[in-house]
Coordinates of C-alpha atoms in Angstrom, one line a residue:
Chain A
X1 CA 130.4 101.9 69.3
X2 CA 131.0 99.1 71.9
X3 CA 128.2 96.8 72.8
X4 CA 128.0 95.8 76.4
X5 CA 128.5 92.0 76.7
X6 CA 129.2 89.5 79.4
X7 CA 132.8 88.4 79.5
X8 CA 134.3 85.0 80.3
X9 CA 137.7 83.5 80.2
X10 CA 138.0 80.8 77.5
X11 CA 140.8 79.0 79.4
X12 CA 138.5 78.5 82.3
X13 CA 135.8 77.2 80.0
X14 CA 138.4 74.8 78.6
X15 CA 139.3 73.4 82.0
X16 CA 135.7 73.0 83.1
X17 CA 134.6 71.4 79.8
X18 CA 137.5 69.0 79.8
X19 CA 136.5 67.8 83.2
X20 CA 133.0 66.9 82.0
X21 CA 134.4 64.7 79.3
X22 CA 136.4 62.2 81.5
X23 CA 133.8 59.5 81.5
X24 CA 132.7 59.7 77.9
X25 CA 136.3 59.6 76.7
X26 CA 138.3 57.2 78.9
X27 CA 141.3 57.6 76.6
X28 CA 141.8 61.3 77.4
X29 CA 145.1 61.9 79.1
X30 CA 146.2 65.5 80.1
X31 CA 149.8 66.6 80.0
X32 CA 151.0 69.8 81.6
X33 CA 154.1 71.8 82.0
X34 CA 154.0 73.6 85.4
X35 CA 151.4 76.1 84.3
X36 CA 148.4 73.9 85.2
X37 CA 146.6 76.4 87.3
X38 CA 146.9 79.1 84.7
X39 CA 145.7 76.8 81.9
X40 CA 142.9 75.4 84.2
X41 CA 143.9 71.8 83.7
X42 CA 144.6 71.7 87.5
X43 CA 140.8 70.9 87.7
X44 CA 141.5 67.7 85.8
X45 CA 144.8 67.0 87.6
X46 CA 143.0 67.1 91.0
X47 CA 140.1 64.9 89.8
X48 CA 142.0 62.4 87.6
X49 CA 145.6 62.2 88.9
X50 CA 146.0 58.8 87.2
X51 CA 145.3 60.4 83.8
X52 CA 147.5 63.4 84.3
X53 CA 151.2 63.9 83.9
X54 CA 153.3 66.9 84.7
X55 CA 156.6 67.3 83.0
X56 CA 157.7 70.7 84.2
X57 CA 158.6 73.3 81.7
X58 CA 160.1 70.8 79.2
X59 CA 157.9 71.3 76.1
X60 CA 159.9 69.3 73.7
X61 CA 159.5 66.2 75.9
X62 CA 155.8 67.0 76.6
X63 CA 155.0 66.9 72.9
X64 CA 157.2 63.8 72.3
X65 CA 155.5 61.9 75.2
X66 CA 152.1 63.0 73.9
X67 CA 152.9 61.6 70.4
X68 CA 153.8 58.3 72.0
X69 CA 150.6 58.2 74.0
X70 CA 148.6 59.0 70.9
X71 CA 150.3 56.2 69.0
X72 CA 149.4 53.9 71.8
X73 CA 145.7 54.9 71.4
X74 CA 145.3 57.6 74.0
X75 CA 143.9 61.1 73.4
X76 CA 146.5 63.4 74.9
X77 CA 145.5 67.0 75.6
X78 CA 148.7 69.1 76.0
X79 CA 148.2 72.5 77.7
X80 CA 150.6 75.3 78.3
X81 CA 151.0 78.9 77.2
X82 CA 150.9 79.6 73.5
X83 CA 154.4 80.9 73.3
X84 CA 155.8 77.8 75.0
X85 CA 153.6 75.2 73.3
X86 CA 154.2 76.2 69.7
X87 CA 157.6 77.7 69.2
X88 CA 159.6 75.7 71.7
X89 CA 158.6 72.2 70.6
X90 CA 158.0 73.1 66.9
X91 CA 160.2 70.3 65.6
X92 CA 158.5 67.7 67.7
X93 CA 155.1 69.0 66.5
X94 CA 156.4 68.7 62.9
X95 CA 158.2 65.3 63.0
X96 CA 156.3 63.4 65.7
X97 CA 152.7 64.8 65.4
X98 CA 152.1 66.5 62.0
X99 CA 154.0 64.1 59.7
X100 CA 152.5 60.9 61.1
X101 CA 149.2 62.7 61.8
X102 CA 148.9 61.6 65.3
X103 CA 145.9 62.4 67.5
X104 CA 147.5 65.1 69.7
X105 CA 145.4 68.0 71.0
X106 CA 147.5 71.1 71.7
X107 CA 145.3 73.5 73.7
X108 CA 147.2 76.7 74.5
X109 CA 146.2 79.6 76.6
X110 CA 147.7 83.1 77.0
X111 CA 147.8 83.7 73.2
X112 CA 148.2 87.1 71.5
X113 CA 149.0 90.3 73.3
X114 CA 146.2 90.0 75.9
X115 CA 149.0 88.8 78.2
X116 CA 149.7 92.5 78.3
X117 CA 152.0 93.4 81.2
X118 CA 154.1 90.3 80.9
X119 CA 155.7 91.9 77.8
X120 CA 157.1 91.0 74.5
X121 CA 158.4 87.5 75.2
X122 CA 155.0 86.5 76.5
X123 CA 153.1 87.9 73.6
X124 CA 152.3 85.0 71.3
X125 CA 151.8 86.7 67.9
X126 CA 153.4 84.1 65.7
X127 CA 151.6 80.9 66.8
X128 CA 148.9 80.9 64.1
X129 CA 151.6 81.2 61.4
X130 CA 153.6 78.4 62.9
X131 CA 150.7 76.1 63.3
X132 CA 149.1 76.8 60.0
X133 CA 152.3 75.8 58.3
X134 CA 152.1 72.2 59.7
X135 CA 150.0 70.4 57.0
X136 CA 148.1 67.9 59.2
X137 CA 147.1 70.3 61.9
X138 CA 143.6 71.8 62.3
X139 CA 144.0 75.3 63.8
X140 CA 141.1 76.9 65.7
X141 CA 140.7 80.2 67.4
X142 CA 137.5 80.3 69.3
X143 CA 135.8 83.7 69.6
X144 CA 134.4 83.2 73.1
X145 CA 133.6 80.8 75.9
X146 CA 130.5 79.1 74.4
X147 CA 132.5 78.5 71.2
X148 CA 135.4 77.2 73.2
X149 CA 133.2 74.6 75.0
X150 CA 132.1 73.2 71.6
X151 CA 135.6 73.2 70.1
X152 CA 136.9 71.2 73.1
X153 CA 134.0 68.7 72.8
X154 CA 134.7 68.4 69.1
X155 CA 138.4 67.9 69.7
X156 CA 137.9 64.7 71.6
X157 CA 135.4 63.4 69.1
X158 CA 137.5 64.1 66.0
X159 CA 140.7 62.3 65.1
X160 CA 143.8 64.2 64.1
X161 CA 146.3 66.9 65.3
X162 CA 144.6 70.0 66.6
X163 CA 145.8 73.4 67.8
X164 CA 143.4 75.6 69.8
X165 CA 144.3 79.2 70.7
X166 CA 142.9 80.6 73.9
X167 CA 143.4 83.9 75.8
X168 CA 144.3 84.7 79.3
X169 CA 141.9 87.6 79.7
X170 CA 138.2 87.3 79.9
X171 CA 136.7 88.0 76.5
X172 CA 133.2 89.2 75.4
X173 CA 130.6 86.5 74.8
X174 CA 129.2 86.8 71.3
X175 CA 127.3 83.6 71.0
X176 CA 124.0 82.4 72.4
X177 CA 123.1 79.0 73.6
X178 CA 121.7 77.9 70.3
X179 CA 125.1 78.2 68.5
X180 CA 126.6 75.1 66.9
X181 CA 130.3 75.1 66.1
X182 CA 131.4 73.1 63.1
X183 CA 135.1 72.6 62.4
X184 CA 136.2 74.2 59.2
X185 CA 132.8 75.9 58.5
X186 CA 132.9 79.6 59.0
X187 CA 130.1 81.3 60.8
X188 CA 128.4 84.3 59.2
X189 CA 127.3 86.4 62.1
X190 CA 125.8 89.3 60.2
X191 CA 124.8 89.8 56.6
X192 CA 125.9 92.7 54.5
X193 CA 126.7 93.5 50.9
X194 CA 129.2 96.4 51.0
X195 CA 132.2 94.8 52.7
X196 CA 133.1 91.6 54.5
X197 CA 134.8 91.7 57.9
X198 CA 136.5 88.3 58.5
X199 CA 137.7 88.0 62.1
X200 CA 138.8 85.4 64.5
X201 CA 139.2 85.1 68.3
X202 CA 139.3 88.3 70.3
X203 CA 138.6 90.5 67.2
X204 CA 135.2 89.0 66.5
X205 CA 133.4 91.2 69.1
X206 CA 135.2 94.4 67.8
X207 CA 134.2 93.3 64.3
X208 CA 130.5 93.1 65.3
X209 CA 130.8 96.5 66.9
X210 CA 132.4 97.9 63.8
X211 CA 129.6 96.6 61.7
X212 CA 127.1 98.4 63.9
X213 CA 129.1 101.7 63.6
X214 CA 129.3 101.3 59.9
X215 CA 125.5 101.0 59.6
X216 CA 125.3 104.6 60.9
X217 CA 127.4 105.6 57.9
X218 CA 125.3 103.7 55.4
X219 CA 127.6 100.8 55.1
X220 CA 126.3 97.2 55.4
X221 CA 129.1 94.9 56.5
X222 CA 129.1 91.2 56.5
X223 CA 130.8 89.7 59.6
X224 CA 132.3 86.3 59.4
X225 CA 133.8 84.4 62.4
X226 CA 136.6 82.4 60.8
X227 CA 137.2 80.3 63.9
X228 CA 139.0 77.6 61.9
X229 CA 142.1 78.8 60.0
X230 CA 143.1 75.3 58.9
X231 CA 141.3 73.8 57.1
X232 CA 140.0 77.2 56.1
X233 CA 136.5 77.6 54.8
X234 CA 137.5 78.8 51.4
X235 CA 134.0 78.8 50.1
X236 CA 132.9 81.4 52.6
X237 CA 136.0 83.5 51.8
X238 CA 135.3 83.3 48.0
X239 CA 131.6 84.2 48.5
X240 CA 132.6 87.2 50.6
X241 CA 134.9 88.4 47.9
X242 CA 132.4 87.8 45.1
X243 CA 129.3 89.2 46.9
X244 CA 130.8 92.1 48.8
X245 CA 133.9 93.0 46.7
X246 CA 136.1 94.1 49.6
X247 CA 137.4 92.4 52.7
X248 CA 138.8 93.4 56.0
X249 CA 140.6 90.7 58.1
X250 CA 141.0 91.2 61.9
X251 CA 143.1 89.2 64.2
X252 CA 145.2 89.5 67.3
X253 CA 148.3 88.1 65.6
X254 CA 151.2 89.2 63.4
X255 CA 150.1 90.3 60.0
X256 CA 152.1 87.6 58.3
X257 CA 151.0 83.9 58.4
X258 CA 147.7 84.2 60.2
X259 CA 144.1 84.9 59.3
X260 CA 145.1 87.7 56.9
X261 CA 147.4 85.5 54.9
X262 CA 144.9 82.6 54.8
X263 CA 142.2 84.9 53.5
X264 CA 144.5 86.7 51.0
X265 CA 145.7 83.4 49.6
X266 CA 142.2 82.2 49.0
X267 CA 141.1 85.5 47.5
X268 CA 144.1 85.9 45.3
X269 CA 143.7 82.3 43.9
X270 CA 140.0 82.6 43.3
X271 CA 138.5 86.1 43.1
X272 CA 140.9 89.0 43.7
X273 CA 139.4 92.0 45.5
X274 CA 141.0 94.6 47.8
X275 CA 141.9 93.5 51.3
X276 CA 142.8 95.5 54.4
X277 CA 144.4 93.6 57.3
X278 CA 143.8 94.7 60.9
X279 CA 146.6 92.9 62.7
X280 CA 149.9 93.4 64.6
X281 CA 152.7 94.8 62.4
X282 CA 155.5 93.9 64.9
X283 CA 156.2 93.4 68.5
X284 CA 154.7 95.5 71.2
X285 CA 155.6 96.5 74.7
X286 CA 154.3 95.7 78.2
X287 CA 151.1 97.4 79.2
X288 CA 147.5 96.7 80.2
X289 CA 145.8 94.5 77.5
X290 CA 143.2 97.1 76.5
X291 CA 145.8 99.8 76.1
X292 CA 147.9 97.5 73.9
X293 CA 145.0 96.6 71.8
X294 CA 144.2 100.3 71.3
X295 CA 147.8 101.2 70.6
X296 CA 147.9 98.6 67.9
X297 CA 144.6 99.5 66.3
X298 CA 143.0 96.2 67.3
X299 CA 139.6 97.9 68.1
X300 CA 136.2 98.3 66.7
X301 CA 137.3 101.7 65.4
X302 CA 140.3 100.2 63.8
X303 CA 138.2 97.7 62.0
X304 CA 135.6 100.2 60.9
X305 CA 138.3 102.6 59.5
X306 CA 139.8 99.7 57.6
X307 CA 136.4 98.9 56.2
X308 CA 136.0 102.5 54.9
X309 CA 139.5 102.4 53.4
X310 CA 139.0 99.1 51.6
X311 CA 135.6 100.2 50.2
X312 CA 137.3 103.2 48.6
X313 CA 139.7 100.7 46.9
X314 CA 136.9 98.8 45.2
Chain B
X16 CA 145.2 35.5 69.3
X17 CA 148.3 37.1 68.1
X18 CA 151.6 35.3 67.9
X19 CA 153.3 36.0 71.2
X20 CA 156.9 35.8 70.1
X21 CA 159.1 35.0 67.1
X22 CA 161.1 31.9 67.0
X23 CA 164.3 32.6 69.0
X24 CA 167.6 32.2 67.4
X25 CA 170.6 30.7 69.1
X26 CA 173.6 32.9 69.6
X27 CA 175.4 31.0 66.8
X28 CA 172.4 31.6 64.5
X29 CA 172.5 35.3 65.5
X30 CA 176.1 35.5 64.5
X31 CA 175.4 34.1 61.1
X32 CA 172.3 36.3 60.8
X33 CA 174.4 39.4 61.6
X34 CA 176.9 38.6 58.9
X35 CA 174.2 38.3 56.3
X36 CA 172.5 41.4 57.6
X37 CA 175.7 43.4 57.2
X38 CA 175.8 42.4 53.6
X39 CA 172.2 43.4 53.1
X40 CA 172.8 46.8 54.8
X41 CA 175.7 47.5 52.4
X42 CA 173.7 46.4 49.4
X43 CA 170.8 48.7 50.3
X44 CA 173.0 51.7 50.8
X45 CA 175.1 51.0 47.7
X46 CA 172.0 50.5 45.6
X47 CA 170.5 53.7 46.9
X48 CA 173.7 55.7 46.5
X49 CA 173.3 57.3 49.9
X50 CA 172.5 56.4 53.5
X51 CA 174.1 55.9 56.9
X52 CA 176.5 53.0 56.8
X53 CA 178.6 53.3 60.0
X54 CA 175.7 53.4 62.5
X55 CA 173.7 50.7 60.8
X56 CA 176.7 48.4 61.1
X57 CA 177.2 49.3 64.8
X58 CA 173.6 48.8 65.8
X59 CA 172.8 45.5 63.9
X60 CA 173.8 43.1 66.6
X61 CA 171.6 44.9 69.1
X62 CA 168.6 44.8 66.8
X63 CA 169.1 41.1 66.1
X64 CA 169.3 40.4 69.8
X65 CA 166.1 42.3 70.4
X66 CA 164.0 40.9 67.5
X67 CA 165.2 37.3 67.7
X68 CA 165.9 36.9 71.4
X69 CA 163.7 39.2 73.5
X70 CA 160.8 41.0 71.9
X71 CA 157.3 39.6 71.4
X72 CA 155.4 40.8 68.3
X73 CA 153.3 39.6 65.4
X74 CA 154.5 40.8 62.0
X75 CA 151.0 39.9 60.6
X76 CA 149.5 42.3 63.0
X77 CA 152.1 45.1 63.5
X78 CA 149.7 47.2 65.7
X79 CA 148.8 44.3 68.0
X80 CA 148.2 46.1 71.3
X81 CA 150.2 43.7 73.4
X82 CA 153.4 44.0 71.3
X83 CA 156.7 45.0 72.7
X84 CA 157.6 48.4 71.2
X85 CA 160.9 49.2 69.6
X86 CA 161.6 52.8 68.8
X87 CA 164.5 53.8 66.6
X88 CA 165.4 57.2 67.8
X89 CA 168.6 57.4 65.7
X90 CA 166.4 57.2 62.6
X91 CA 169.2 57.8 60.1
X92 CA 170.4 54.2 60.9
X93 CA 167.3 52.9 59.2
X94 CA 169.1 50.3 56.9
X95 CA 170.0 48.1 59.9
X96 CA 166.4 48.5 61.2
X97 CA 164.9 47.6 57.8
X98 CA 166.9 44.4 57.2
X99 CA 165.8 43.3 60.7
X100 CA 162.1 44.1 60.1
X101 CA 162.2 42.2 56.8
X102 CA 163.8 39.2 58.4
X103 CA 161.2 39.3 61.2
X104 CA 158.5 39.1 58.5
X105 CA 157.0 42.6 58.5
X106 CA 157.4 42.9 54.7
X107 CA 158.9 41.1 51.7
X108 CA 162.7 41.4 51.7
X109 CA 162.4 42.5 48.0
X110 CA 161.2 45.8 49.5
X111 CA 164.8 46.5 50.7
X112 CA 165.4 47.6 47.1
X113 CA 162.9 50.4 47.6
X114 CA 165.1 52.2 50.2
X115 CA 165.3 55.9 49.5
X116 CA 163.5 55.4 46.1
X117 CA 160.5 57.5 45.0
X118 CA 157.2 55.9 46.2
X119 CA 159.3 53.2 47.9
X120 CA 158.2 51.5 51.2
X121 CA 161.4 52.3 53.0
X122 CA 162.0 56.0 53.6
X123 CA 165.5 57.6 54.1
X124 CA 164.7 58.0 57.8
X125 CA 162.3 55.5 59.4
X126 CA 158.6 56.5 59.1
X127 CA 155.6 54.6 60.3
X128 CA 154.3 54.1 56.7
X129 CA 156.7 51.1 56.9
X130 CA 155.1 48.1 58.8
X131 CA 156.9 47.6 62.1
X132 CA 158.1 51.2 62.4
X133 CA 156.5 52.9 65.4
X134 CA 157.8 56.5 65.1
X135 CA 158.7 59.0 62.5
X136 CA 162.3 59.9 62.8
X137 CA 165.2 61.9 61.4
X138 CA 165.4 64.7 64.0
X139 CA 167.6 63.6 66.9
X140 CA 166.6 63.4 70.5
X141 CA 162.9 62.6 70.2
X142 CA 162.7 58.8 70.5
X143 CA 163.0 58.5 74.3
X144 CA 160.1 60.9 74.8
X145 CA 158.0 59.0 72.3
X146 CA 158.9 55.7 74.0
X147 CA 158.0 57.1 77.4
X148 CA 154.5 57.9 76.0
X149 CA 154.1 54.2 75.0
X150 CA 155.5 53.2 78.4
X151 CA 153.0 55.4 80.3
X152 CA 150.1 54.2 78.2
X153 CA 151.1 50.6 78.9
X154 CA 151.1 51.2 82.6
X155 CA 147.8 53.0 82.5
X156 CA 146.2 50.1 80.7
X157 CA 147.8 47.5 82.9
X158 CA 149.5 46.0 79.9
X159 CA 152.8 44.2 80.4
X160 CA 154.5 45.1 77.2
X161 CA 158.1 46.5 77.3
X162 CA 159.3 49.5 75.4
X163 CA 162.8 49.7 73.9
X164 CA 164.4 52.9 72.5
X165 CA 167.7 52.8 70.6
X166 CA 169.6 56.1 70.8
X167 CA 172.9 57.2 69.3
X168 CA 175.6 58.4 71.6
X169 CA 176.0 61.7 69.8
X170 CA 172.3 62.0 70.0
X171 CA 172.6 62.3 73.8
X172 CA 173.9 65.8 73.2
X173 CA 170.2 66.8 72.5
X174 CA 168.6 68.4 75.5
X175 CA 165.3 66.6 75.0
X176 CA 167.0 63.3 75.8
X177 CA 167.6 64.5 79.3
X178 CA 164.1 66.0 79.7
X179 CA 162.8 62.6 78.8
X180 CA 165.3 60.8 81.1
X181 CA 164.3 63.0 84.1
X182 CA 160.6 62.5 83.5
X183 CA 160.8 58.7 82.9
X184 CA 162.4 58.3 86.3
X185 CA 160.0 60.7 87.9
X186 CA 157.0 58.8 86.5
X187 CA 158.4 55.4 87.4
X188 CA 158.6 54.0 83.8
X189 CA 160.0 50.6 84.8
X190 CA 158.8 49.1 81.5
X191 CA 161.1 51.4 79.5
X192 CA 164.6 50.4 78.4
X193 CA 166.9 52.8 76.5
X194 CA 169.9 51.4 74.6
X195 CA 172.8 53.7 73.7
X196 CA 174.7 52.6 70.6
X197 CA 178.0 53.9 72.0
X198 CA 180.1 53.8 68.9
X199 CA 181.9 57.0 69.8
X200 CA 181.5 58.7 66.4
X201 CA 178.9 61.2 65.2
X202 CA 178.3 63.0 62.0
X203 CA 181.4 65.2 61.8
X204 CA 184.0 63.3 63.9
X205 CA 184.6 61.5 67.2
X206 CA 182.0 62.3 69.9
X207 CA 184.7 63.3 72.4
X208 CA 185.9 66.0 70.0
X209 CA 182.4 67.4 69.4
X210 CA 181.1 67.3 72.9
X211 CA 182.2 65.3 75.9
X212 CA 179.6 62.6 76.9
X213 CA 181.5 61.0 79.8
X214 CA 180.9 60.1 82.5
X215 CA 177.9 58.8 80.5
X216 CA 176.9 56.0 82.9
X217 CA 177.1 58.4 85.9
X218 CA 175.0 60.9 84.1
X219 CA 172.2 58.4 83.5
X220 CA 172.5 57.1 87.1
X221 CA 172.2 60.6 88.4
X222 CA 169.0 61.0 86.4
X223 CA 167.5 58.0 88.3
X224 CA 168.1 55.2 85.8
X225 CA 169.4 51.7 86.3
X226 CA 172.6 51.5 84.2
X227 CA 173.9 48.3 82.5
X228 CA 176.9 48.2 80.3
X229 CA 177.5 45.5 77.6
X230 CA 179.5 44.6 74.5
X231 CA 177.1 45.7 71.8
X232 CA 178.4 43.1 69.3
X233 CA 178.3 40.0 71.6
X234 CA 174.8 38.7 71.3
X235 CA 175.0 36.8 74.6
X236 CA 176.1 39.9 76.4
X237 CA 173.3 42.0 74.8
X238 CA 170.7 39.4 75.6
X239 CA 171.9 39.2 79.2
X240 CA 171.6 43.0 79.5
X241 CA 168.2 43.1 77.9
X242 CA 166.8 40.4 80.2
X243 CA 168.0 42.1 83.4
X244 CA 164.9 42.9 85.4
X245 CA 164.0 46.5 85.9
X246 CA 163.8 47.5 89.5
X247 CA 161.5 50.4 90.2
X248 CA 162.6 52.6 87.3
X249 CA 163.8 52.8 83.8
X250 CA 166.9 51.0 82.6
X251 CA 169.6 52.2 80.2
X252 CA 172.0 49.8 78.5
X253 CA 175.2 51.4 77.3
X254 CA 176.2 49.1 74.5
X255 CA 179.9 49.5 73.5
X256 CA 180.0 49.2 69.8
X257 CA 182.3 49.9 66.9
X258 CA 181.1 52.3 64.1
X259 CA 181.3 50.5 60.8
X260 CA 181.7 47.1 62.6
X261 CA 182.6 44.2 60.3
X262 CA 184.4 46.1 57.5
X263 CA 188.0 46.9 58.4
X264 CA 188.3 50.2 56.5
X265 CA 184.8 51.4 57.8
X266 CA 185.5 50.6 61.4
X267 CA 186.1 53.6 63.6
X268 CA 186.1 55.8 60.5
X269 CA 184.0 59.0 60.9
X270 CA 184.0 59.2 57.1
X271 CA 181.4 56.4 56.9
X272 CA 178.8 57.9 59.2
X273 CA 176.7 59.2 56.4
X274 CA 177.9 58.1 53.0
X275 CA 177.5 55.1 50.7
X276 CA 180.5 53.0 49.7
X277 CA 181.9 53.4 46.2
X278 CA 181.8 50.3 43.9
X279 CA 185.4 49.4 44.9
X280 CA 184.7 49.8 48.6
X281 CA 181.5 47.8 48.2
X282 CA 183.3 44.9 46.6
X283 CA 186.1 45.0 49.2
X284 CA 183.5 45.1 52.0
X285 CA 181.6 42.1 50.7
X286 CA 184.8 40.1 50.5
X287 CA 185.4 40.8 54.2
X288 CA 181.9 39.8 55.1
X289 CA 182.0 36.6 53.1

């Protein structure tokens, strides 16, 4: 079952939200790498040219300059595509940002395989793994546009290194106006006692749809939006393991090093229960985003089937 | 109101300070049993010229917003940096004994946990980008502080250096000065054998920088280069130096890039630096 929902591009929400924060946060500076229309920071560039720097596609330098700006008291927002912003300047993120814990905000768009037709090199399926392995970084994968807006507001108001993972494609809106994002505090979107589906980003909507489908089969699934992977809300994970006895993780990322690994680690350390992971198991080819998601099982049906499998393993 | 500058040393005093600093550098590395000797000895006259002839800072307030910034990009040459910071008053010289020790104040590669250290270091090619960040922040704030970054010559083989060079010129960072410790030796062997750097001055000029050359061991020459006014863009000083300067058997010897002297070598070196 797929619920009809409005869709919105989180990257556009990012650019528009940032623009509204200029007066409240005079120290915000935005750094781009020749992808500023795609990441929507061109809105800021055009309004605040004195607080914007383009460096071309030179990501190592962008992160290095951002670290220097942060050390001088600025709040640098670095934006490019996820593949270019994480892997390319990884050493700079490690040495210049994570180790001294500088206040750099790395907001990347075009994550996961929703970049579809651009193909394998453009599919960012390792970024969560890379960023979760940097000890000082907070890592956030918003589920939709309303959550993105709150994440970005929180980013400017909270000191410390932050990575935010956004998509190119418009994604379903799963939150209403009353929702309040809290960094590091998972959101239980639906209660259930038979199995827990812990999802992030683009898999939150399919997780909710899967829970609806499972109801028809007599299965009550808890759905948790684990928007923050680092620091992870281990209490929510442990409660899910203890109270439902089986867990499905769902993410648009490689199966190693992302949400599945975070959840499995917390479960194994605290309250071992069976886990199924809905994730990518390798690289995938060019193609329309929805076809790639279906081909790789990143759908409501894929999540529901994983839930039925994991319940049998209880 | 912060102290605007340290007492200046005369060139004669700098020469005496450099001799004493060289002894302190060797003691630190000998006591630690490891460390980067050659590059610390090649850079020390540049550091003394900067900290006791040019820069304004307040060691009691290391984060004073109006301070001139010094960024050690070649972070392995931390002993030369540490003896200079101790002499400038950032910490008690007794801390020099904590270099490379567990829970010590002085890390193997310079880290901002040490007062006076701006940047975490140890991976080459990053310091010019970081320095550019400080320089752009200074310009945005209308502050008149200067930013200095010290790079190794072998380090200029890192691509990020040239990304930073290109962008510093593009963004008009006229408050930024890079200094190349041109000692012609890198980790394995002579830089010319590893990767040709010449024509180094032309390469920086082509990237839009003002280029000044100087003798990196003549304090008066270094001071003259550092005081040269920047005209509409960033400046690079290519300081000709000798790796291992001051100890005959360390000079121009690639073997002393990254190792400590033995007891016999240490004694012989101290005799030469008496």
